[in-house]
Amino acid sequence: MKAIKSNLLLLLVLISLSCIVQCTDVSHDGRALIINGERRIIISGSIHYPRSTPEMWPDLIKKAKEGGLDTIETYVFWNGHEPRRREYNFEGNYDLIRFIKEIQYAGLNSILRIGPYACAEWNYGGIPAWLRKYPGMQFRTNNQQFKDEMANFTKLIVDMVAKENLLAPQGGPIILLQIENEYGNIMGPYGDAGKEYIKWAAKFAVSLNASVPWIMCQQGDAPQPMINTCNGFYCDDFTPNNPNSPKIWTENWTGWFKAWDKADPHRPAEDVAYAVARFFQRKGTTQNYYMYHGGTNFGRTTGGPYITTSYDYDAPLDEYGNLRQPKWGHLKDLHAVIKEMEKALVYGNHSNEDHGNGIEVTKYKLNTTTACFISNKDTTKDATVDLNGGKYFVPAWSVTILPDCKTEVYNTAKIKAQTNVMVKKANKAEDEPSALQWSWRLEPLKKQLEDKKFSFQSNQLLEQITTTFDESDYLWYMTSFHQPHKKQYKLSINTTGHVLYVFLNNKLVGKHEHLHLLSKERNVTVRHGKNNLALISATVGLKNYGSFYEKMPAGIAGKPVKLIDGNDTIDLSNTTWNYKVGLVSEKKKFHLDEKSSKWKSVMLPINRPFTWYKTTFEAPPGTDPVVIDTFGLGKGEAWVNGNSLGRYWPAYNDTAQGPCGHCDYRGKFTENKPCRTGCGEPAQRWYHIPRSFLKSGETNTLMLFEEAGGSPGLVEFRTVTVGTICATADKGQTLTLSCPSGGSISKIDFASYGEVKGKCGAFEKGTCESQDAFDVVSKACIGQGSCSISVSKETLGENNCGGSVPFKLAIQAAC
Ligand code: GAL
């Protein structure tokens, strides 16, 4: 007994000792998060684990750490984890615990935004559609059924991470948790029930005893001890609702999401840096990039109906995990200088001087240490500002940082990081034939049209979400009617979307793709006797945002279906409708059925809706990310070796036409600035095939379900790699250039020292350039993975420029 007692004592001593070494205490005051008794600056970035693969996670986290982040943030995706009530999925890219352990392994902190409502351009905002099975269910309000389900899932997650010792006080990486998400933005219409709900959510979160602070973003009335935080392109002017809450920026949007009907949005690196610098200038202490890596909406996870499969977000790491340069590097440089000033920023006395014309000079003073910011908010006028006897040139819409209040170390508009221009390279395996060989089979529509086995019947046109519960994108509406004689009618269908196919007497007579509510009319010929009308309504992801968003109907939803010829109208809305949920291919899992004898290899049909295509290929050699070009295809879903790449829809062009044009980083960024590219082009043409989906040295299978009709003839694989790299540096600085992933510089396309103008891809020499620069650069860089050149006449030779324009060195090279 004595031995048992002393063993127990030893264990307790060991546990508490290990805690002294490893356990992290997280609290806060009104200035900052306090970690183990010290106020800290937190620089975090969002990486959503299901939007990449477990094999990609370590590299993404490593690149985030190299980029100067100390924390990784993610939502938790409820409908991915609980696809059916009390049936859970924590496998593969939903292995939340593995993801958090990867973060821990890299030595970073983690912020877990459980929600469990996420928004995030994710299907139904992350809330499972099966919740709609319960009569009276209302999402995100004082509704007992919803609160019970939300509580069940939230507790499950907190218990799960606690069991794995992943909370900071247990020695784990999780320093903050979130309940709900931006409820304050949409709570008005919920009235008192919304207010009650938020109070309940706060109380419930606290009751979970996780021992780390909880946040509620965009929640001006967040009850204590919840910290309300800010989301947006800028949060410098934000003030939390309690003097004991630090200024936390949970979502600094590094770009914006892509939509099927819009060109590709980009947020300039200078502007992201400006927003971050302003935040720290104005006493912000914790900030998170949304997104640091956006990734891919695999499977059927896109929020609907606008969001594309790519969730690239123009983030510092691109969809495939490559560094997006110069954004990644420019922010890395900024993080380094902010971290250097950490003590002054979190403990220093803060004073601010308004110099007029948008100029603000800020000083943080801690004992003898000082750190300064000079910001110029003017959107067009550059300024020269006097500080401590020095003169500083501060371009319009920029912030200069002087960690000792004397030396300019960083300016948000002066990018020193290199630019990487990525290319999609044809990169075939050696014995890969030049053209892909396709086989095909049809979706068994005829069988479904003729089969009398229905899911159910109704005398109404039913709303789609509460009919399919999102188990499939597809819902069949089928009816029949009699006609005394053959006649032409206008068939009018009012649908809430998103895509509709019309079959009359087993023939496809119409298809409509639309993301907005539309009434569609078309001429049809109705035959004498019995006519069969069958409609397939397809959803493209469910809505993810807004008050009562879950009630936004999908499908035909009670709207009339009519045949019209002047006064002769046949209203079919309340006839007997037979319903079938899903397509045969889904139930039979065609995407896994490579061996079926139904695959044919002759007479490949083109532009035929509801056709399956299959081909085999070898994995492109190397480790560069692989993409597939879907040009020529219509709309559907693609799989590689049974893994879904997501919905593809290259037939959808940017109908909004931009705006594309000259992108000026100066002035407030909105997603509608003309900083878009790809106007008038397919919204998404390239789809990511993560390397872990591929088998190297073996045959791989690509399968396409071409729903709308297209041609697979132009489909091909490419690898994404750095093509051109560029950098510029001013006299007195050092220019560094490097090729990523073990590559080396093969060629110098351009090198000039003097009054060089233009930008990467279009540099122009000045008239007074040094004659030696090209040779010096070639010698120093060719064949090297990385090279550094100090920008001076000693290294680059004399130029004949007069000195009115600051000299610089510009290099463009190939990897
Ligand atoms: C926020 C939301 C995020 C994401 C973002 C836009 O309002 O919290 O989840 O949807 O907007 O990308």
PDB file of N, CA, C and O and ligand atoms in Angstrom, residues 75 118-121 181-182 231 251 253 256-257 290 311 313 545, ligand 1:
ATOM      1  N   TYR A  75     -10.875  27.104 -38.701  1.00  0.00           N
ATOM      2  CA  TYR A  75     -12.230  26.762 -38.278  1.00  0.00           C
ATOM      3  C   TYR A  75     -12.264  25.259 -38.058  1.00  0.00           C
ATOM      4  O   TYR A  75     -11.374  24.527 -38.512  1.00  0.00           O
ATOM      5  N   ALA A 118     -19.256  28.311 -39.421  1.00  0.00           N
ATOM      6  CA  ALA A 118     -17.974  28.812 -39.925  1.00  0.00           C
ATOM      7  C   ALA A 118     -18.130  29.939 -40.945  1.00  0.00           C
ATOM      8  O   ALA A 118     -17.322  30.843 -41.002  1.00  0.00           O
ATOM      9  N   CYS A 119     -19.118  29.888 -41.790  1.00  0.00           N
ATOM     10  CA  CYS A 119     -19.217  30.768 -42.975  1.00  0.00           C
ATOM     11  C   CYS A 119     -18.197  30.256 -43.997  1.00  0.00           C
ATOM     12  O   CYS A 119     -18.454  29.287 -44.673  1.00  0.00           O
ATOM     13  N   ALA A 120     -17.023  30.917 -44.098  1.00  0.00           N
ATOM     14  CA  ALA A 120     -15.850  30.365 -44.784  1.00  0.00           C
ATOM     15  C   ALA A 120     -16.074  29.934 -46.234  1.00  0.00           C
ATOM     16  O   ALA A 120     -15.319  29.108 -46.749  1.00  0.00           O
ATOM     17  N   GLU A 121     -17.151  30.454 -46.892  1.00  0.00           N
ATOM     18  CA  GLU A 121     -17.414  30.050 -48.285  1.00  0.00           C
ATOM     19  C   GLU A 121     -17.519  28.523 -48.375  1.00  0.00           C
ATOM     20  O   GLU A 121     -17.208  27.906 -49.390  1.00  0.00           O
ATOM     21  N   ASN A 181     -19.512  32.897 -35.024  1.00  0.00           N
ATOM     22  CA  ASN A 181     -18.655  33.567 -35.996  1.00  0.00           C
ATOM     23  C   ASN A 181     -19.406  34.738 -36.619  1.00  0.00           C
ATOM     24  O   ASN A 181     -20.423  34.502 -37.287  1.00  0.00           O
ATOM     25  N   GLU A 182     -18.940  35.934 -36.355  1.00  0.00           N
ATOM     26  CA  GLU A 182     -19.528  37.147 -36.952  1.00  0.00           C
ATOM     27  C   GLU A 182     -21.040  37.223 -36.787  1.00  0.00           C
ATOM     28  O   GLU A 182     -21.735  37.700 -37.681  1.00  0.00           O
ATOM     29  N   ASN A 231     -12.909  41.625 -37.928  1.00  0.00           N
ATOM     30  CA  ASN A 231     -12.621  41.007 -39.233  1.00  0.00           C
ATOM     31  C   ASN A 231     -12.745  42.070 -40.317  1.00  0.00           C
ATOM     32  O   ASN A 231     -13.659  42.887 -40.252  1.00  0.00           O
ATOM     33  N   GLU A 251      -9.553  38.263 -38.763  1.00  0.00           N
ATOM     34  CA  GLU A 251      -9.521  38.001 -40.211  1.00  0.00           C
ATOM     35  C   GLU A 251      -8.983  39.211 -40.945  1.00  0.00           C
ATOM     36  O   GLU A 251      -9.707  40.192 -41.142  1.00  0.00           O
ATOM     37  N   TRP A 253      -8.154  39.900 -44.412  1.00  0.00           N
ATOM     38  CA  TRP A 253      -8.374  39.217 -45.699  1.00  0.00           C
ATOM     39  C   TRP A 253      -7.213  39.513 -46.652  1.00  0.00           C
ATOM     40  O   TRP A 253      -7.069  40.617 -47.149  1.00  0.00           O
ATOM     41  N   TRP A 256      -9.224  37.659 -51.763  1.00  0.00           N
ATOM     42  CA  TRP A 256     -10.669  37.427 -51.721  1.00  0.00           C
ATOM     43  C   TRP A 256     -10.945  36.103 -52.427  1.00  0.00           C
ATOM     44  O   TRP A 256     -10.094  35.607 -53.177  1.00  0.00           O
ATOM     45  N   PHE A 257     -12.125  35.554 -52.205  1.00  0.00           N
ATOM     46  CA  PHE A 257     -12.433  34.256 -52.813  1.00  0.00           C
ATOM     47  C   PHE A 257     -12.889  34.413 -54.260  1.00  0.00           C
ATOM     48  O   PHE A 257     -13.399  35.453 -54.649  1.00  0.00           O
ATOM     49  N   TYR A 290      -6.406  35.903 -42.967  1.00  0.00           N
ATOM     50  CA  TYR A 290      -7.432  35.028 -43.519  1.00  0.00           C
ATOM     51  C   TYR A 290      -7.377  35.213 -45.029  1.00  0.00           C
ATOM     52  O   TYR A 290      -7.740  36.271 -45.499  1.00  0.00           O
ATOM     53  N   TYR A 311      -9.959  27.699 -53.701  1.00  0.00           N
ATOM     54  CA  TYR A 311     -10.113  28.696 -52.627  1.00  0.00           C
ATOM     55  C   TYR A 311      -8.745  29.355 -52.422  1.00  0.00           C
ATOM     56  O   TYR A 311      -8.299  29.559 -51.316  1.00  0.00           O
ATOM     57  N   TYR A 313      -7.614  32.354 -52.804  1.00  0.00           N
ATOM     58  CA  TYR A 313      -7.764  33.543 -51.969  1.00  0.00           C
ATOM     59  C   TYR A 313      -6.673  34.601 -52.191  1.00  0.00           C
ATOM     60  O   TYR A 313      -6.602  35.577 -51.492  1.00  0.00           O
ATOM     61  N   TYR A 545     -24.072  32.229 -45.848  1.00  0.00           N
ATOM     62  CA  TYR A 545     -24.008  33.497 -45.100  1.00  0.00           C
ATOM     63  C   TYR A 545     -25.349  34.216 -45.105  1.00  0.00           C
ATOM     64  O   TYR A 545     -26.103  34.123 -46.064  1.00  0.00           O
TER      65      TYR A 545
HETATM   66  C1  GAL B   1     -16.064  36.579 -43.128  1.00  0.00           C
HETATM   67  C2  GAL B   1     -16.267  35.187 -42.555  1.00  0.00           C
HETATM   68  C3  GAL B   1     -15.274  34.210 -43.148  1.00  0.00           C
HETATM   69  C4  GAL B   1     -15.249  34.348 -44.640  1.00  0.00           C
HETATM   70  C5  GAL B   1     -14.921  35.784 -45.004  1.00  0.00           C
HETATM   71  C6  GAL B   1     -14.884  36.061 -46.491  1.00  0.00           C
HETATM   72  O1  GAL B   1     -17.185  37.350 -42.997  1.00  0.00           O
HETATM   73  O2  GAL B   1     -16.137  35.204 -41.160  1.00  0.00           O
HETATM   74  O3  GAL B   1     -15.624  32.919 -42.767  1.00  0.00           O
HETATM   75  O4  GAL B   1     -16.488  33.995 -45.133  1.00  0.00           O
HETATM   76  O5  GAL B   1     -15.901  36.616 -44.507  1.00  0.00           O
HETATM   77  O6  GAL B   1     -13.954  35.290 -47.096  1.00  0.00           O
END
